[in-house]
PDB file of C-alpha atoms in Angstrom:
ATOM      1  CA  UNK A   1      13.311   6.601  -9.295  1.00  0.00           C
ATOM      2  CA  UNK A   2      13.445   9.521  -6.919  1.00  0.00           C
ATOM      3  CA  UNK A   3      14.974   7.139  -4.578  1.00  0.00           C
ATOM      4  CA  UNK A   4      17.682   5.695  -7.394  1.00  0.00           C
ATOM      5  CA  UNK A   5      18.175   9.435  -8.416  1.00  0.00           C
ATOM      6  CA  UNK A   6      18.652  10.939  -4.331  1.00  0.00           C
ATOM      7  CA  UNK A   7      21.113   7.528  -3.279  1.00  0.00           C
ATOM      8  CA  UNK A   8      22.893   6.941  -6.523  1.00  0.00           C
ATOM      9  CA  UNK A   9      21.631   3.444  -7.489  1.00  0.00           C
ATOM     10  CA  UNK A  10      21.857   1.926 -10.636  1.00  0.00           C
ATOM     11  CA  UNK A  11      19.117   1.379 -12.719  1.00  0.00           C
ATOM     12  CA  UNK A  12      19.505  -1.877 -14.882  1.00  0.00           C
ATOM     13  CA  UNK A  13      15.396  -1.890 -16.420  1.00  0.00           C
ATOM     14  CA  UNK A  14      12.400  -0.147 -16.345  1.00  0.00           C
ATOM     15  CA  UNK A  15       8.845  -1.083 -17.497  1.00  0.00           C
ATOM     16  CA  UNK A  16       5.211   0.198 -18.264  1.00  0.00           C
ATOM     17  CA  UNK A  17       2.118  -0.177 -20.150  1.00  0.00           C
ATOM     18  CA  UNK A  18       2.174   2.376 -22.207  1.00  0.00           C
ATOM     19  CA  UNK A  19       3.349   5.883 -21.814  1.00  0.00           C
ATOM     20  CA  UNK A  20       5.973   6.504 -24.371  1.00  0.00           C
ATOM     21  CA  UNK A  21       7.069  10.217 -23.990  1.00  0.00           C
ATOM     22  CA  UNK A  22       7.311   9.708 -19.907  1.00  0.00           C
ATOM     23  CA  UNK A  23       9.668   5.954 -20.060  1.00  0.00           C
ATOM     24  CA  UNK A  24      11.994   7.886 -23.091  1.00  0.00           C
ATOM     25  CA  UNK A  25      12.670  10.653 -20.673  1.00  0.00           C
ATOM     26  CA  UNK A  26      13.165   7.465 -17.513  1.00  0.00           C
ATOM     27  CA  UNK A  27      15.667   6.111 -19.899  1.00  0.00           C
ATOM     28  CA  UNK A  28      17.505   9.342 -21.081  1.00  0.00           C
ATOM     29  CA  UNK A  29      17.879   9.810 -17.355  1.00  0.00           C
ATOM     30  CA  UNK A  30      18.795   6.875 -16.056  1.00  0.00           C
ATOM     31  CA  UNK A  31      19.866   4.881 -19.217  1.00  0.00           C
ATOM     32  CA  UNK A  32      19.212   1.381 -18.107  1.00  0.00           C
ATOM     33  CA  UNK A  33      19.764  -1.931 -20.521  1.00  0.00           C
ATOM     34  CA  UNK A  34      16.515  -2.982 -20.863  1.00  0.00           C
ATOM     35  CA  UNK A  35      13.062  -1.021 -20.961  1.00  0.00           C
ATOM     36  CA  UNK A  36       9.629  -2.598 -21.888  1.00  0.00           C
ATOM     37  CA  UNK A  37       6.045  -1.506 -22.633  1.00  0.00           C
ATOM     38  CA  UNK A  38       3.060  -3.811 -22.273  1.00  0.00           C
ATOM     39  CA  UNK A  39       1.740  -1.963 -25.148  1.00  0.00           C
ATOM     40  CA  UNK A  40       2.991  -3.407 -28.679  1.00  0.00           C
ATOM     41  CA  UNK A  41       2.425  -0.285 -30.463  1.00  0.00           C
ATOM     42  CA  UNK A  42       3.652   1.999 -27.866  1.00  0.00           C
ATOM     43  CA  UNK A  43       6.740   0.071 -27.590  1.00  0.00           C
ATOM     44  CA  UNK A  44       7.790  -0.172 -31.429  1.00  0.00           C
ATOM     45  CA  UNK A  45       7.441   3.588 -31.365  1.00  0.00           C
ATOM     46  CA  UNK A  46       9.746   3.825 -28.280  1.00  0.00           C
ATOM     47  CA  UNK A  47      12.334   2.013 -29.770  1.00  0.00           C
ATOM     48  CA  UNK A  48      12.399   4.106 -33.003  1.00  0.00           C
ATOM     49  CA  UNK A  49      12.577   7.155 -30.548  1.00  0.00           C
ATOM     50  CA  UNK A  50      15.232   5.793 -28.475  1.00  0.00           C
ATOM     51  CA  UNK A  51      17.882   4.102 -31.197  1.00  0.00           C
ATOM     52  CA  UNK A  52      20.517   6.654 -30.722  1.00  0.00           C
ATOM     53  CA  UNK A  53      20.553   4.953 -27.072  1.00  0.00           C
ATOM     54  CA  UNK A  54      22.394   1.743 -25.797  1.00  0.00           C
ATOM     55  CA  UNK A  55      18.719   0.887 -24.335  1.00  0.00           C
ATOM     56  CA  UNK A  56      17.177  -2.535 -25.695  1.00  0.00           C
ATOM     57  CA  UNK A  57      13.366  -2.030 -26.427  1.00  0.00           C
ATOM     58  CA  UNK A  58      11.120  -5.171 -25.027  1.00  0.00           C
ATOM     59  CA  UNK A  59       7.375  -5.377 -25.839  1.00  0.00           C
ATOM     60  CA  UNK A  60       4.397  -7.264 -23.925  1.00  0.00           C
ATOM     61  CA  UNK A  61       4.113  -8.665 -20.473  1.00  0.00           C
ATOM     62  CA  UNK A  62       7.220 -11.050 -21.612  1.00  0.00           C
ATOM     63  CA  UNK A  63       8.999  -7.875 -21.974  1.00  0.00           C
ATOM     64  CA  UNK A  64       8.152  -6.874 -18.082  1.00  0.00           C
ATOM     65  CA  UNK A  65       9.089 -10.852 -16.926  1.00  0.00           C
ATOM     66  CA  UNK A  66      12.202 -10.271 -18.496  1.00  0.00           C
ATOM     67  CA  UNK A  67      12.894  -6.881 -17.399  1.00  0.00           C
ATOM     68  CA  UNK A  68      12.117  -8.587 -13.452  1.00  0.00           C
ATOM     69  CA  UNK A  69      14.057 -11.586 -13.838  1.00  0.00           C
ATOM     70  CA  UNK A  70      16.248 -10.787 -16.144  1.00  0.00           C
ATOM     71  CA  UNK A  71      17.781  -8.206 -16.308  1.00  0.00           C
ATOM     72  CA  UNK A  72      21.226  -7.311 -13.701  1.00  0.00           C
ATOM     73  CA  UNK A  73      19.521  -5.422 -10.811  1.00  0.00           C
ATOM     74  CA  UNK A  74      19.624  -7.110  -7.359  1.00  0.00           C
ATOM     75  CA  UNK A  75      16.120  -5.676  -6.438  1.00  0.00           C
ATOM     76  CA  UNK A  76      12.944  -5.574  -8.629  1.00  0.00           C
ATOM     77  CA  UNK A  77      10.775  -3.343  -7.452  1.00  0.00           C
ATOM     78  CA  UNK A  78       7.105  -4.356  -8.510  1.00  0.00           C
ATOM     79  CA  UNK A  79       4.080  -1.556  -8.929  1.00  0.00           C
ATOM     80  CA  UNK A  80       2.655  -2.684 -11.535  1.00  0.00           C
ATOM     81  CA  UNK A  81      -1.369  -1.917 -11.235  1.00  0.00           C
ATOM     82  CA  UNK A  82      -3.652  -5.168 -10.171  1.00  0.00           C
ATOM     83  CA  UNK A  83      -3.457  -9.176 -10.595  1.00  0.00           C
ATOM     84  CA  UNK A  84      -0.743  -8.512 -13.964  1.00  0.00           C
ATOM     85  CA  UNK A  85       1.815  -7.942 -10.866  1.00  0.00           C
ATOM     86  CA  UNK A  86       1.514 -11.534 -10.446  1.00  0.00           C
ATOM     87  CA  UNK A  87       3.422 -13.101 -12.898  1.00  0.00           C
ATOM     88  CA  UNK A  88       6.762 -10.739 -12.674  1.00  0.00           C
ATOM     89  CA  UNK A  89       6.594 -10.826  -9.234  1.00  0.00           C
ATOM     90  CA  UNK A  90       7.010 -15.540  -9.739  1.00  0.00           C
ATOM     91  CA  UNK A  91       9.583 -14.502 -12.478  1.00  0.00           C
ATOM     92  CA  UNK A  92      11.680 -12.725 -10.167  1.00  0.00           C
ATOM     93  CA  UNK A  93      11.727 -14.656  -7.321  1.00  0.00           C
ATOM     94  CA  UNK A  94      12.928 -17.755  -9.263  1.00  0.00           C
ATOM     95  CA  UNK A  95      15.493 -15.382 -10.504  1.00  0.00           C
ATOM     96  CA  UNK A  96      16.044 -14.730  -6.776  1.00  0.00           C
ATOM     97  CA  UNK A  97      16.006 -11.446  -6.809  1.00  0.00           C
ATOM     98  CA  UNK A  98      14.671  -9.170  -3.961  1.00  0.00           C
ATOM     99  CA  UNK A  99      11.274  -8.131  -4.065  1.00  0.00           C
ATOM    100  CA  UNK A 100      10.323  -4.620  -3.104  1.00  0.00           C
ATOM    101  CA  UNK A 101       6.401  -4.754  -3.701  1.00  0.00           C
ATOM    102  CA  UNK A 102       4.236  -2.115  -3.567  1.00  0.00           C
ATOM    103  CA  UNK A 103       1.452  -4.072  -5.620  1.00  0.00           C
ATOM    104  CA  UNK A 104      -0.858  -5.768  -3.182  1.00  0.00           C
ATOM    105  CA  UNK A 105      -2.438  -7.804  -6.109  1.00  0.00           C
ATOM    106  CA  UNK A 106       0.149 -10.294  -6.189  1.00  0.00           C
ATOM    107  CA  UNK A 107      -0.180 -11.605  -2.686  1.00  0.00           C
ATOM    108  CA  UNK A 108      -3.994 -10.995  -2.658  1.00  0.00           C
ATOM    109  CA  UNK A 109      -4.186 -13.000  -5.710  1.00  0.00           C
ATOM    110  CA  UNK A 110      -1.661 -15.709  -4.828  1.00  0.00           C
ATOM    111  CA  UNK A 111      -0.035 -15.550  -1.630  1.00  0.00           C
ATOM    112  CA  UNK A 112       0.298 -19.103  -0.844  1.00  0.00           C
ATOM    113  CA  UNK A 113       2.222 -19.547  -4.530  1.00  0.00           C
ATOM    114  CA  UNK A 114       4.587 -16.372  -3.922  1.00  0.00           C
ATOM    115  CA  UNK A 115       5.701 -16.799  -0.406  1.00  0.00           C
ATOM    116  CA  UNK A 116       6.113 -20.325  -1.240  1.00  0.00           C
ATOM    117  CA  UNK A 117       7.946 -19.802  -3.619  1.00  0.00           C
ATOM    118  CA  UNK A 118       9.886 -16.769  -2.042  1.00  0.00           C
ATOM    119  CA  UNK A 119      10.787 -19.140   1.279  1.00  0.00           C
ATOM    120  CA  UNK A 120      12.130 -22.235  -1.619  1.00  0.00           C
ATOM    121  CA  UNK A 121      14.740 -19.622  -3.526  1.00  0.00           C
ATOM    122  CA  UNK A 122      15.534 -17.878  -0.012  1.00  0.00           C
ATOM    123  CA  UNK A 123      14.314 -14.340  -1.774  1.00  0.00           C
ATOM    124  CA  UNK A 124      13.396 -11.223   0.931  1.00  0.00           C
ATOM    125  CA  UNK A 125      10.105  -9.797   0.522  1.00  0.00           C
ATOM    126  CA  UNK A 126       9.901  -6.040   1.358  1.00  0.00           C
ATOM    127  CA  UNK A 127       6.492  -3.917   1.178  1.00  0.00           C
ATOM    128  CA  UNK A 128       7.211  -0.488   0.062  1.00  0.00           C
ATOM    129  CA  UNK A 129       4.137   0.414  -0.041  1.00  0.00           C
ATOM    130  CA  UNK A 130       2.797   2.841   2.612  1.00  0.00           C
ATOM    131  CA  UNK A 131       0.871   0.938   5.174  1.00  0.00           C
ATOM    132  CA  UNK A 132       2.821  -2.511   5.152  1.00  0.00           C
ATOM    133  CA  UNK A 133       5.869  -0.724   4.740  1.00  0.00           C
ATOM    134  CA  UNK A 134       5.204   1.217   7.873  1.00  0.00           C
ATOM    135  CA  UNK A 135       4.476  -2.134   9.467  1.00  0.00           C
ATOM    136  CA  UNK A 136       7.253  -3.285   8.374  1.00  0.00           C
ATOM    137  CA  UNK A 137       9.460  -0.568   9.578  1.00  0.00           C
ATOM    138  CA  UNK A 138       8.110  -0.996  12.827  1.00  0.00           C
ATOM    139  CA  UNK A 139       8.757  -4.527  13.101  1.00  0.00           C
ATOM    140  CA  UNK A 140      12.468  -4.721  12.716  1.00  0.00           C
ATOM    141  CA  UNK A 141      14.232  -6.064  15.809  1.00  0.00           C
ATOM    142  CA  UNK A 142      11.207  -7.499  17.179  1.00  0.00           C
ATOM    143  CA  UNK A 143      12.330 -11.125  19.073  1.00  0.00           C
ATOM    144  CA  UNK A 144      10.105 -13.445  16.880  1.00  0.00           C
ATOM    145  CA  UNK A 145       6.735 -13.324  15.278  1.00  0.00           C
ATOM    146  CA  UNK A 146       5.269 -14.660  18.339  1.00  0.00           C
ATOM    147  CA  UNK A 147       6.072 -11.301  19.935  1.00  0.00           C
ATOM    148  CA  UNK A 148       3.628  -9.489  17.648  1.00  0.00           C
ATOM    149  CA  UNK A 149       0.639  -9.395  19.658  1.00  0.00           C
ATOM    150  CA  UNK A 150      -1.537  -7.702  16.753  1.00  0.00           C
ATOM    151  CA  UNK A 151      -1.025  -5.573  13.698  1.00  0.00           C
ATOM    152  CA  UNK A 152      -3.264  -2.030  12.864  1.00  0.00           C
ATOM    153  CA  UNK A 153      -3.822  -1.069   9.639  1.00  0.00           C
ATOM    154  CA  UNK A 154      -5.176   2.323   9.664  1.00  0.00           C
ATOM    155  CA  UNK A 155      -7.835   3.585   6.693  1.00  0.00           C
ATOM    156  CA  UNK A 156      -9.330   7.402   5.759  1.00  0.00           C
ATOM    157  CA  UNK A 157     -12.363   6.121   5.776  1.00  0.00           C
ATOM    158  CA  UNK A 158     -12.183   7.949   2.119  1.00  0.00           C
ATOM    159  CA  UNK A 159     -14.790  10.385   0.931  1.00  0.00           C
ATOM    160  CA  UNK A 160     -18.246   8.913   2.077  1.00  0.00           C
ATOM    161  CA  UNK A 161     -17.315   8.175   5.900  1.00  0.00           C
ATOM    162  CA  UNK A 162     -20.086   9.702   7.958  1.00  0.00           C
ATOM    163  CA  UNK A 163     -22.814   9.312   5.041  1.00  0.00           C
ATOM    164  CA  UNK A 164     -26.061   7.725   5.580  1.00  0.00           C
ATOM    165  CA  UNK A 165     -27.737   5.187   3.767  1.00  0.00           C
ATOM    166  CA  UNK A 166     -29.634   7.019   1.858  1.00  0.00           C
ATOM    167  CA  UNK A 167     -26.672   9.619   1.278  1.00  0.00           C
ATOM    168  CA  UNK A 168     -25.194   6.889  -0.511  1.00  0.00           C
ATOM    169  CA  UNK A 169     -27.772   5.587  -2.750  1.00  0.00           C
ATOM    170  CA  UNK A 170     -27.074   9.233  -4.738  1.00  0.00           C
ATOM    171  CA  UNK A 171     -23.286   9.365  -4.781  1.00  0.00           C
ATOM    172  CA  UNK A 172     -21.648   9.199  -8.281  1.00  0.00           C
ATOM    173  CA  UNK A 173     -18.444   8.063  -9.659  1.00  0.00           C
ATOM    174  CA  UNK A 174     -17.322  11.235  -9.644  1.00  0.00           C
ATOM    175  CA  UNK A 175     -17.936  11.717  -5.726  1.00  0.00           C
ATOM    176  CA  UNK A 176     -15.944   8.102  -5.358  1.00  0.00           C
ATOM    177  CA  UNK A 177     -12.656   9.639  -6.607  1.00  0.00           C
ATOM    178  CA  UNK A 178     -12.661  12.795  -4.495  1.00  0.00           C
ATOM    179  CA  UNK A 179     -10.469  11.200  -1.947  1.00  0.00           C
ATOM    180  CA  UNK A 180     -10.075  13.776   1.043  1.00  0.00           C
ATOM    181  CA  UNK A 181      -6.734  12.961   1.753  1.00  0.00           C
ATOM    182  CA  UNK A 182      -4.684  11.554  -1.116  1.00  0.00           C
ATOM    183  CA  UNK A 183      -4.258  11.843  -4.678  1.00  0.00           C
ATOM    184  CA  UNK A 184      -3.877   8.137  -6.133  1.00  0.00           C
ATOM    185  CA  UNK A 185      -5.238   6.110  -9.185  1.00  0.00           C
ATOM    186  CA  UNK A 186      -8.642   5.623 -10.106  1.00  0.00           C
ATOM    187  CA  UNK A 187      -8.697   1.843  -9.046  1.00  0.00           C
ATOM    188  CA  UNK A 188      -7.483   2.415  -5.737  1.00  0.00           C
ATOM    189  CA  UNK A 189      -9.411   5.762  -5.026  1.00  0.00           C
ATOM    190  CA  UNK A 190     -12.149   3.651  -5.999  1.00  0.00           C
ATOM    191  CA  UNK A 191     -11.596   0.749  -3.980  1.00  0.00           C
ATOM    192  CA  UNK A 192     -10.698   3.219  -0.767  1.00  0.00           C
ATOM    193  CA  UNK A 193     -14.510   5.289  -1.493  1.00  0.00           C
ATOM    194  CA  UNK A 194     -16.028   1.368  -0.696  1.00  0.00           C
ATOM    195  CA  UNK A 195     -13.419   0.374   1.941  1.00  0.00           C
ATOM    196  CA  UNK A 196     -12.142  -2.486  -0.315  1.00  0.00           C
ATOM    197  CA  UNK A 197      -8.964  -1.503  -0.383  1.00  0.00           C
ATOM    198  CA  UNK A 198      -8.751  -2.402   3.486  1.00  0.00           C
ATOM    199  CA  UNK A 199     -10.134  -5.492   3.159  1.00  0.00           C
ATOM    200  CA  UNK A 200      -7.115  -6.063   0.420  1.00  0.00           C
ATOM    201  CA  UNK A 201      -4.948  -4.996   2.369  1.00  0.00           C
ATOM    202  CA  UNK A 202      -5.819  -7.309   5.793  1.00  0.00           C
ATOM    203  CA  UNK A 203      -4.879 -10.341   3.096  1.00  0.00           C
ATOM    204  CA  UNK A 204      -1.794  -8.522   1.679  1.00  0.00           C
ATOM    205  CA  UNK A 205      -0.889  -8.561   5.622  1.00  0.00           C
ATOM    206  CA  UNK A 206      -1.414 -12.101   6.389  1.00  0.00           C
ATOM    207  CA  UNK A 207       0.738 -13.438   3.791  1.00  0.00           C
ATOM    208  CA  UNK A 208       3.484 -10.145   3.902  1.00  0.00           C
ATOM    209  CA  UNK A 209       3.759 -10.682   7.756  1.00  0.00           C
ATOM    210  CA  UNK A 210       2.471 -14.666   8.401  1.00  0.00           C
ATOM    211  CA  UNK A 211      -0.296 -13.514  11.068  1.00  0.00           C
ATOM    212  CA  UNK A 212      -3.860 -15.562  11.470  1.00  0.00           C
ATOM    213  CA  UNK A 213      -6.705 -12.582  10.148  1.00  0.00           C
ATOM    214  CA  UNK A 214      -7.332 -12.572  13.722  1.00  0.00           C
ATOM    215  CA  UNK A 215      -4.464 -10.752  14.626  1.00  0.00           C
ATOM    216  CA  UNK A 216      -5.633  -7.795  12.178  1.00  0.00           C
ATOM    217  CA  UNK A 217      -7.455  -4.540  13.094  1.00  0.00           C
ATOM    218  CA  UNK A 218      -8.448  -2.152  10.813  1.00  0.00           C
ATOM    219  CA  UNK A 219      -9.249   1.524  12.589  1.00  0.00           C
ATOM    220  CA  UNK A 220     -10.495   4.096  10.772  1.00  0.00           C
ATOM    221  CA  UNK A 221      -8.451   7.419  11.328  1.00  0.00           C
ATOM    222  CA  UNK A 222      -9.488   9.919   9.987  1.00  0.00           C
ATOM    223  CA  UNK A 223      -6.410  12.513   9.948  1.00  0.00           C
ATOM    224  CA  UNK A 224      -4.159  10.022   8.000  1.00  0.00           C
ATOM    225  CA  UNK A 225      -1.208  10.746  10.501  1.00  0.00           C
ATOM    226  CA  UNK A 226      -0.406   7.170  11.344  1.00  0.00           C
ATOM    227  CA  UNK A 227       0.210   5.061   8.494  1.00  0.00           C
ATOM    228  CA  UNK A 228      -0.523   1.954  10.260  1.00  0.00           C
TER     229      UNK A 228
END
């Protein structure tokens, strides 16, 4: 949205799971057709609170399908949190609408079935999120794929690199999301404290950039200058 806001872009739909006072403001901003919540509660009290708007109220994960797929936008941009990214993500691409994807879920989860399809309705995948996207970045004009001699996905290391073994058995949830260098959600903060979030990540990368696993190094650094 800061994006839509700074270039000017039109915002046809927005979605959510819940958070009713934060999507009213969203859609007295930007005033889009469509809106959904996952939430069926949340989202009949949205609509009451936004009837003196043009804005049509959606409810349930139909609601964010439609929103994807339906709705006039060229580009759906996907962040919704974990494997629920899934089925928008299908939705839109058989809509063919570009996907900008900044939830990793949907190609851990079923990369085969999205890139698939993505290839079948001729629909662009582009990673917005921060170490595929820099990847991706850095990858335009290359020849072919069979230039790319191998791809480096960088990681913190989060907030237990450097501990010992038996450092570890006494860490609490609490030390997990102390992340040194970013300020994310508690899933991924989570997943970055036990280095999951690379191994994610490494998949995300073999289907976003059709490499062999082989071809994938993940370095820990530390300083967080290089985004991969």
């Amino acid at each position: 949205l800061d994006v839509a806001r700074a270039r000017g872009y039109k915002v046809e739909a927005l979605a959510a799971f819940s958070d009713v006072k934060k999507i009213e403001e969203q859609i007295r901003e930007f005033k889009p057709e469509y809106a959904a919540l996952v939430d069926e509660a949340a989202a009949k009290d949205l609509k009451e609170r936004v009837k003196d708007t043009s804005t049509k109220v959606l409810s349930g994960m139909e609601g964010v399908k439609f929103c994807g797929a339906e709705a006039k936008g060229e580009i759906t941009l996907n962040s919704v949190v974990g494997m629920a990214g899934l089925g928008p993500t299908v939705e839109a691409i058989k809509a063919k609408k570009t996907i900008a994807l900044a939830n990793k879920e949907t190609l851990v989860a079923g990369g085969l079935l999205v890139t698939t399809e993505a290839k079948a309705k001729g629909v662009d995948i582009l990673p917005v999120d921060s170490e595929h996207s820099a990847i991706f970045q850095c990858l335009q004009g290359q020849p072919t794929n069979k230039a790319l001699k191998r791809i480096i996905l960088t990681a913190s290391g989060g907030p237990f690199f450097g501990k010992t073994r038996e450092e570890l058995e006494k860490v609490t949830v609490a030390d997990a999301l102390r992340h040194p260098n970013w300020s994310m959600g508690q899933k991924i903060t989570i997943d970055s404290a036990t280095m999951m979030n690379k191994g994610l990540e490494l998949i995300e990368a073999v289907w976003l950039f059709d490499v062999h696993p082989s071809k994938i190094e993940i370095v820990v650094h530390r300083e967080s200058i290089i985004h991969s």
